[in-house]
Every structure is written in structure tokens, then in C-alpha cells.
Tab-separated table of C-alpha atoms and ligand atoms in Angstrom:
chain	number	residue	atom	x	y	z
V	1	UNK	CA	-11.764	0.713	-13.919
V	2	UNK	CA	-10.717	-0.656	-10.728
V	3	UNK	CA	-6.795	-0.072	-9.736
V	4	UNK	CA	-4.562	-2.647	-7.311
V	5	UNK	CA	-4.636	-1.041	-4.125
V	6	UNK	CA	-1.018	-0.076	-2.159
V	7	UNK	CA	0.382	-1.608	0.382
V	8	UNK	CA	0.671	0.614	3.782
V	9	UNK	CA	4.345	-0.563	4.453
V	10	UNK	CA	7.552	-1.649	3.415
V	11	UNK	CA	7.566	-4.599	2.058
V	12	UNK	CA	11.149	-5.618	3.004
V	13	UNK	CA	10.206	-5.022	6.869
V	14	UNK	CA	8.644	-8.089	7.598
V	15	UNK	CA	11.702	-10.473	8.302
V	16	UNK	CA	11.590	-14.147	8.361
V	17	UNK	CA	7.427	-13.738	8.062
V	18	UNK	CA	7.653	-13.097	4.279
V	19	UNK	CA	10.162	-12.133	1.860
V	20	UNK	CA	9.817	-8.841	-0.141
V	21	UNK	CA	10.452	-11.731	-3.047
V	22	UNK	CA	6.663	-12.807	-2.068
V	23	UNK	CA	4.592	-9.350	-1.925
V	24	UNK	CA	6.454	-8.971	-5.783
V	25	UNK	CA	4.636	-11.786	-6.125
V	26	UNK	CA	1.613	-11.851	-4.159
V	27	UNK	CA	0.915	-8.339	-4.651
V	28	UNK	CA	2.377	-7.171	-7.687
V	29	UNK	CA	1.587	-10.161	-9.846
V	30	UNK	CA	-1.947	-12.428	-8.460
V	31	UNK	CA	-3.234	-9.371	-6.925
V	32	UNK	CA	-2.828	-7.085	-10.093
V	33	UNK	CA	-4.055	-10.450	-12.001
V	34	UNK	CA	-7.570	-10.043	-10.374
V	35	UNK	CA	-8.033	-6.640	-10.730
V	36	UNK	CA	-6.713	-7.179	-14.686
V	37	UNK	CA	-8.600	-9.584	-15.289
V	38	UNK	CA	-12.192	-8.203	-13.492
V	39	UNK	CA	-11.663	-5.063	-15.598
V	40	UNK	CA	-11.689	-7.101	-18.777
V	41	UNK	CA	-14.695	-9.288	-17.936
V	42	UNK	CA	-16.979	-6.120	-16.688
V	43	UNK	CA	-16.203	-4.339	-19.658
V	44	UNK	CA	-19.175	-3.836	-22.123
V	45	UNK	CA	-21.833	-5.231	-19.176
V	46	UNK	CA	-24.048	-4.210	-16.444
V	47	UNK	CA	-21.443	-4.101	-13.921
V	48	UNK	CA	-19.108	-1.112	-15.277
V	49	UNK	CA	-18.637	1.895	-12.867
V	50	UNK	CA	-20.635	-0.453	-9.692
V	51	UNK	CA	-18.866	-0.646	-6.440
V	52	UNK	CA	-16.943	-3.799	-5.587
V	53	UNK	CA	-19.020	-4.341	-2.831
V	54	UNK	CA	-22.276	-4.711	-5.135
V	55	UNK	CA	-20.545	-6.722	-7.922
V	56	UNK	CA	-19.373	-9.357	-5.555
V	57	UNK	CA	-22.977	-9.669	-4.074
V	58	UNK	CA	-24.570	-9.598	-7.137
V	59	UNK	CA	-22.404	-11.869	-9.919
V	60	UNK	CA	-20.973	-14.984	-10.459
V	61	UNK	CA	-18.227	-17.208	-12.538
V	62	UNK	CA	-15.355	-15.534	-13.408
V	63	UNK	CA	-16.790	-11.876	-12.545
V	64	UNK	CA	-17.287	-13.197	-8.727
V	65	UNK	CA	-14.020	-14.693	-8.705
V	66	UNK	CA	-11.979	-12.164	-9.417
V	67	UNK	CA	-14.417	-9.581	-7.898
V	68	UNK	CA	-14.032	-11.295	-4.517
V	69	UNK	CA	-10.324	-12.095	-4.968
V	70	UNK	CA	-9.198	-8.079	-5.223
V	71	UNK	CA	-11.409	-7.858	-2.046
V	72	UNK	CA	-9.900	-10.893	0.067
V	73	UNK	CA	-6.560	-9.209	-0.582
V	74	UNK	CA	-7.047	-5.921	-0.169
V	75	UNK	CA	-8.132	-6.991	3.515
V	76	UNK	CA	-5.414	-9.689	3.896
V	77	UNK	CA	-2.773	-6.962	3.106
V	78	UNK	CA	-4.594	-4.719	5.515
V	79	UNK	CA	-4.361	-7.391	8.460
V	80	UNK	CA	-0.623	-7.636	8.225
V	81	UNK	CA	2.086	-5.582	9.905
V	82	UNK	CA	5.820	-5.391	10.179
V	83	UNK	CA	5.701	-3.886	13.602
V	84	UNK	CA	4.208	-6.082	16.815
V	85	UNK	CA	1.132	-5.135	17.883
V	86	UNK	CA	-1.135	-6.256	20.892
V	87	UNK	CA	-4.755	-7.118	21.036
V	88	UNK	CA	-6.748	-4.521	23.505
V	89	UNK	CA	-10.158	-3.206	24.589
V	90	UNK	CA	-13.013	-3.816	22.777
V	91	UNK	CA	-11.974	-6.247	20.440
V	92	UNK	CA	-9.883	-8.213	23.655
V	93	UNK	CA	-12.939	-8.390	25.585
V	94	UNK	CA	-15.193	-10.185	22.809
V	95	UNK	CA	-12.752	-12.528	21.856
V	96	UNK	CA	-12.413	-13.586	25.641
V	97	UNK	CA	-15.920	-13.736	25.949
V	98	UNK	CA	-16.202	-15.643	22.556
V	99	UNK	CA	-13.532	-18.273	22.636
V	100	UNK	CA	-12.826	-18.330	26.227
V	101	UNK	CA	-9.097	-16.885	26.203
V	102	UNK	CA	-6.899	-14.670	23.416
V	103	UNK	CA	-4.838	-18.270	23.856
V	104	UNK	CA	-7.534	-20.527	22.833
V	105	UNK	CA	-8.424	-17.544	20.110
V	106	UNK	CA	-4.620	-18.480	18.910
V	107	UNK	CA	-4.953	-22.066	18.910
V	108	UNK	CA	-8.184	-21.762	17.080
V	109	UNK	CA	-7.532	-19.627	14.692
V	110	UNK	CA	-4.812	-21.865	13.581
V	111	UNK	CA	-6.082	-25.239	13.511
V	112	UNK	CA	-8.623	-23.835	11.622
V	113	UNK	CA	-6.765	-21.859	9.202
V	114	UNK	CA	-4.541	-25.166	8.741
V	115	UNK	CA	-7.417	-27.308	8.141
V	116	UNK	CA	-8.580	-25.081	5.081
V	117	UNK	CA	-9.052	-28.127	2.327
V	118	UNK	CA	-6.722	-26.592	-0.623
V	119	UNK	CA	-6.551	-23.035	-1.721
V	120	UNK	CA	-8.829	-20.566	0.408
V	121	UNK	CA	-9.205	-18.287	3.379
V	122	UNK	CA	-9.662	-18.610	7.237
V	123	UNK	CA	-11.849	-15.574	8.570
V	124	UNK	CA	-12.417	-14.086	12.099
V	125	UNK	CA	-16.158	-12.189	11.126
V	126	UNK	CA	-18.586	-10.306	13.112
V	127	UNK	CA	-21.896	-12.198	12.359
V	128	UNK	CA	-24.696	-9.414	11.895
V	129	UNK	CA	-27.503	-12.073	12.117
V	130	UNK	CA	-26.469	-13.218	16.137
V	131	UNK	CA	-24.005	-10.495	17.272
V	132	UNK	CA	-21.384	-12.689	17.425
V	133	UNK	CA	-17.908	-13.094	16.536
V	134	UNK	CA	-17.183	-16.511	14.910
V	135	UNK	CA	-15.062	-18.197	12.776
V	136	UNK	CA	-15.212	-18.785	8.708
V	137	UNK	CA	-13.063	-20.610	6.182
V	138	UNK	CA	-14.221	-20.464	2.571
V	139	UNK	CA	-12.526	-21.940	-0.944
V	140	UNK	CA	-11.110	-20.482	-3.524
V	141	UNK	CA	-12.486	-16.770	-3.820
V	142	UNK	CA	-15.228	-17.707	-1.561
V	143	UNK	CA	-15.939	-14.327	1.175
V	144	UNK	CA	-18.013	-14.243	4.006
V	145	UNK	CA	-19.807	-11.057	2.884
V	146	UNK	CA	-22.019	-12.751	0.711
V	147	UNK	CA	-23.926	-13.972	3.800
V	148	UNK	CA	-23.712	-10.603	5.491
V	149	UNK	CA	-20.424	-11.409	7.561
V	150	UNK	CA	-18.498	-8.973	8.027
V	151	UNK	CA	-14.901	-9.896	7.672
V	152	UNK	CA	-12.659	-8.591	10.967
V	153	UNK	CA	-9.426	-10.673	10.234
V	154	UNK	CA	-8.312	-12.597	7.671
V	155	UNK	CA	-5.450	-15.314	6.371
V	156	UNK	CA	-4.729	-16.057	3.088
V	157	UNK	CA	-4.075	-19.902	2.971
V	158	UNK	CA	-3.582	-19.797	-1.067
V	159	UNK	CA	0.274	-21.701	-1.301
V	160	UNK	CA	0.782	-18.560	-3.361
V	161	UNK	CA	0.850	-16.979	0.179
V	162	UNK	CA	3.276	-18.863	1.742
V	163	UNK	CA	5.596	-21.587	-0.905
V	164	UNK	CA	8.386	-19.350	-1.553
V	165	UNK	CA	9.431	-18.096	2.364
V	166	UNK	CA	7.649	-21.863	4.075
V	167	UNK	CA	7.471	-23.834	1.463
V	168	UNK	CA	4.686	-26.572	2.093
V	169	UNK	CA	4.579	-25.914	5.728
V	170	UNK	CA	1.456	-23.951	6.085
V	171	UNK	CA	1.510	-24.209	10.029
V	172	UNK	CA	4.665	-22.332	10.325
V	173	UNK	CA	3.225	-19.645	8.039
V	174	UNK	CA	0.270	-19.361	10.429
V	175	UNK	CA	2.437	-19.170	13.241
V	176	UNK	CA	4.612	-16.598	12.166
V	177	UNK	CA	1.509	-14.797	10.334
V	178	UNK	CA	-0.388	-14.401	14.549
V	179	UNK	CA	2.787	-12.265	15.139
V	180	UNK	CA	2.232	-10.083	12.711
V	181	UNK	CA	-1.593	-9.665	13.073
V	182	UNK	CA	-2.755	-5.516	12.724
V	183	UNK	CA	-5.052	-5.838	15.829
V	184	UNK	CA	-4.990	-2.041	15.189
V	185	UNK	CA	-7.251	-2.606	11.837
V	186	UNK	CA	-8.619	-5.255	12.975
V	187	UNK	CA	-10.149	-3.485	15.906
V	188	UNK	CA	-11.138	-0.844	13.423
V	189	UNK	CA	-13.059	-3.566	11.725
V	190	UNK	CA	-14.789	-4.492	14.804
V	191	UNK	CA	-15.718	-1.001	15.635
V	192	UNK	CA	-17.041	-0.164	12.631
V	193	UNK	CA	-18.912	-3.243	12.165
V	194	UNK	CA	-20.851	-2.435	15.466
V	195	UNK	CA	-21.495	0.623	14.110
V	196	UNK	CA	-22.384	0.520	10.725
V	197	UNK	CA	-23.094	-3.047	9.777
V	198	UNK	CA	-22.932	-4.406	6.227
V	199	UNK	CA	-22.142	-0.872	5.138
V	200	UNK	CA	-18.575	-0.867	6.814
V	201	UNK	CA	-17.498	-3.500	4.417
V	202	UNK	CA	-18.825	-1.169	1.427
V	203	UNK	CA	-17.084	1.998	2.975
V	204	UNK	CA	-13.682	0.208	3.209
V	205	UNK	CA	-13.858	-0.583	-0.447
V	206	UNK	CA	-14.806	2.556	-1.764
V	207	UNK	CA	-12.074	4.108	-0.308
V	208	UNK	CA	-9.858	1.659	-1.380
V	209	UNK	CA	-11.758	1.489	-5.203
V	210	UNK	CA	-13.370	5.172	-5.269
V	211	UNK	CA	-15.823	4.796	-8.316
V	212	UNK	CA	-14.869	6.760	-11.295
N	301	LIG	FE1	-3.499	-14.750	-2.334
């Protein structure tokens, strides 16, 4: 049985960003929604007592869906924090030698995160076929590990993210969402990608979903 993760922080803490009004939601009711509803499909098949990681590579239909969805958001939640925090060493460096400058990063990052078609995600992954850093949006529950990407940063462009604190106004969301980046985790991501590959992005769910 998989459980709906916790969130590291307050969820009252993250001012005019988003509401606590929106994690109730976010968190407490789609989040817990995917993990409901993935326990009730797996049941009685091959994929009870599996780790996350290995259903999502390995299923489709509804069990992929919701499979990938308690894994999008355990990250998203993860790449959010109510307390500034700056970009530095390792992961600064490859993103200036990527895209040039941390502003053209920005500027990037959001025009592609606001030209998601519809519900879906806008990902900053470490590509392990070319070393490289690059830049992913996918639909729906669509996740870049399913082509060995491993995810560094992540943006949930779902409405459900954003209606109630910016209503239709996904730009501002994005906007206020780059101040509130954990470049922290996400240069634990980046680390641990170097080091361990594909098998970071297993090792982060387990801990998350240890298999009982
Ligand atoms: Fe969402």
C-alpha cells in the first residue's frame, strides 16, 4: 500500500505564492486521489508490493496514470520552499554553461512552462543519454523517467495548481513559483544524478514509498 507523502513545511508560509486553501487541496485531496486510487487498481495484480519507480516504467492506463501522478507530486512538493533560496555551485555552473545565463535559464523555464498545451508539467532533467541538462514538458501524467531522464526541477502546470490563488493567469504563477524554487533539492537532484544515474530517481521514491 502506498501512503501520500508529507509535506516538509508549513503550508501557510508561502504568502501570496499559494494559499494554505490550495495545498488542502492540491495535497490533501488530488494528491491523496492518486495514491487512493493506484492502491485500488494494483490490488489483486502483478504490481502489489513493486516500487513506484518499476510500476511507472513498466504499466500503463489508469495504473501509469496515477502511478506517475503520486511521483510528479511528490517531486513538485519537494521543489517548493517558503524561504528564498539562491542557485550555487555545481548546479549554477551547468545551467550557465547550458542556457547561457541563470537569466536566460529564468526566461526559459517560463515560456516554456507557459506554453505547456493544457494540463501537464514543465521539467528541468539531467539527460543520462548526452550528459546534459535540458528542458521537458509532458501532458497529463506524462514523466520524463520513462525515457531515462532524470527529473532535477519541476512545475506543476495542472490549473489545479494554480486557479484558486491566480486564477487563469498561469504566467504569474510561474513567476511567483521561480521565487520559491528549492535550489537546495534541486542541487541534490543534480548531484545525485551524476552520481548514481537512473537509480537516484528509484532511491528518492523508496524513501518516500518504503515497500512494505
Ligand atoms: Fe497537481
Amino acid at each position: 500500500m502506498f501512503e501520500l507523502r508529507q509535506l516538509p513545511y508549513d503550508t501557510n508560509a508561502f504568502g501570496d505564492f499559494l494559499s494554505a486553501e490550495t495545498f488542502n487541496y492540491h495535497h490533501g485531496k488530488h494528491h491523496q486521489t492518486y495514491v487512493n486510487n493506484l492502491n485500488n487498481l494494483i490490488k489483486d495484480t502483478q504490481f502489489v508490493g513493486k516500487e513506484l519507480v518499476d510500476i511507472i516504467k513498466t504499466s500503463n492506463g489508469g495504473i501509469f496514470n496515477n502511478a506517475a501522478q503520486v511521483y510528479n507530486h511528490d517531486f513538485y512538493f519537494d521543489c517548493i520552499t517558503p524561504n528564498a533560496c539562491e542557485v550555487k555551485g555545481d548546479l549554477k555552473a551547468a545551467l550557465e554553461k547550458e542556457f547561457g545565463s541563470l537569466d536566460n535559464f529564468k526566461a526559459e523555464f517560463i515560456k516554456g512552462a507557459t506554453g505547456v498545451f493544457g494540463s501537464g508539467w514543465f521539467w528541468l532533467v539531467y539527460n543520462t543519454k548526452n550528459q546534459k541538462l535540458e528542458f521537458v514538458g509532458t501532458s497529463n501524467a506524462a514523466t520524463p523517467i520513462t525515457e531515462d531522464k532524470i527529473p532535477l526541477l519541476v512545475v506543476d502546470v495542472w490549473e489545479h495548481a494554480y486557479y484558486v490563488d491566480h486564477r487563469n493567469a498561469r504566467p504569474a504563477y510561474l513567476e511567483k513559483f521561480y521565487t520559491h524554487i528549492n535550489w537546495d533539492f534541486v542541487a541534490k537532484a543534480y548531484e545525485w544524478a551524476l552520481k548514481e544515474g537512473m537509480g537516484s530517481v528509484s532511491f528518492y521514491a523508496n524513501e518516500l514509498h518504503p515497500i512494505k
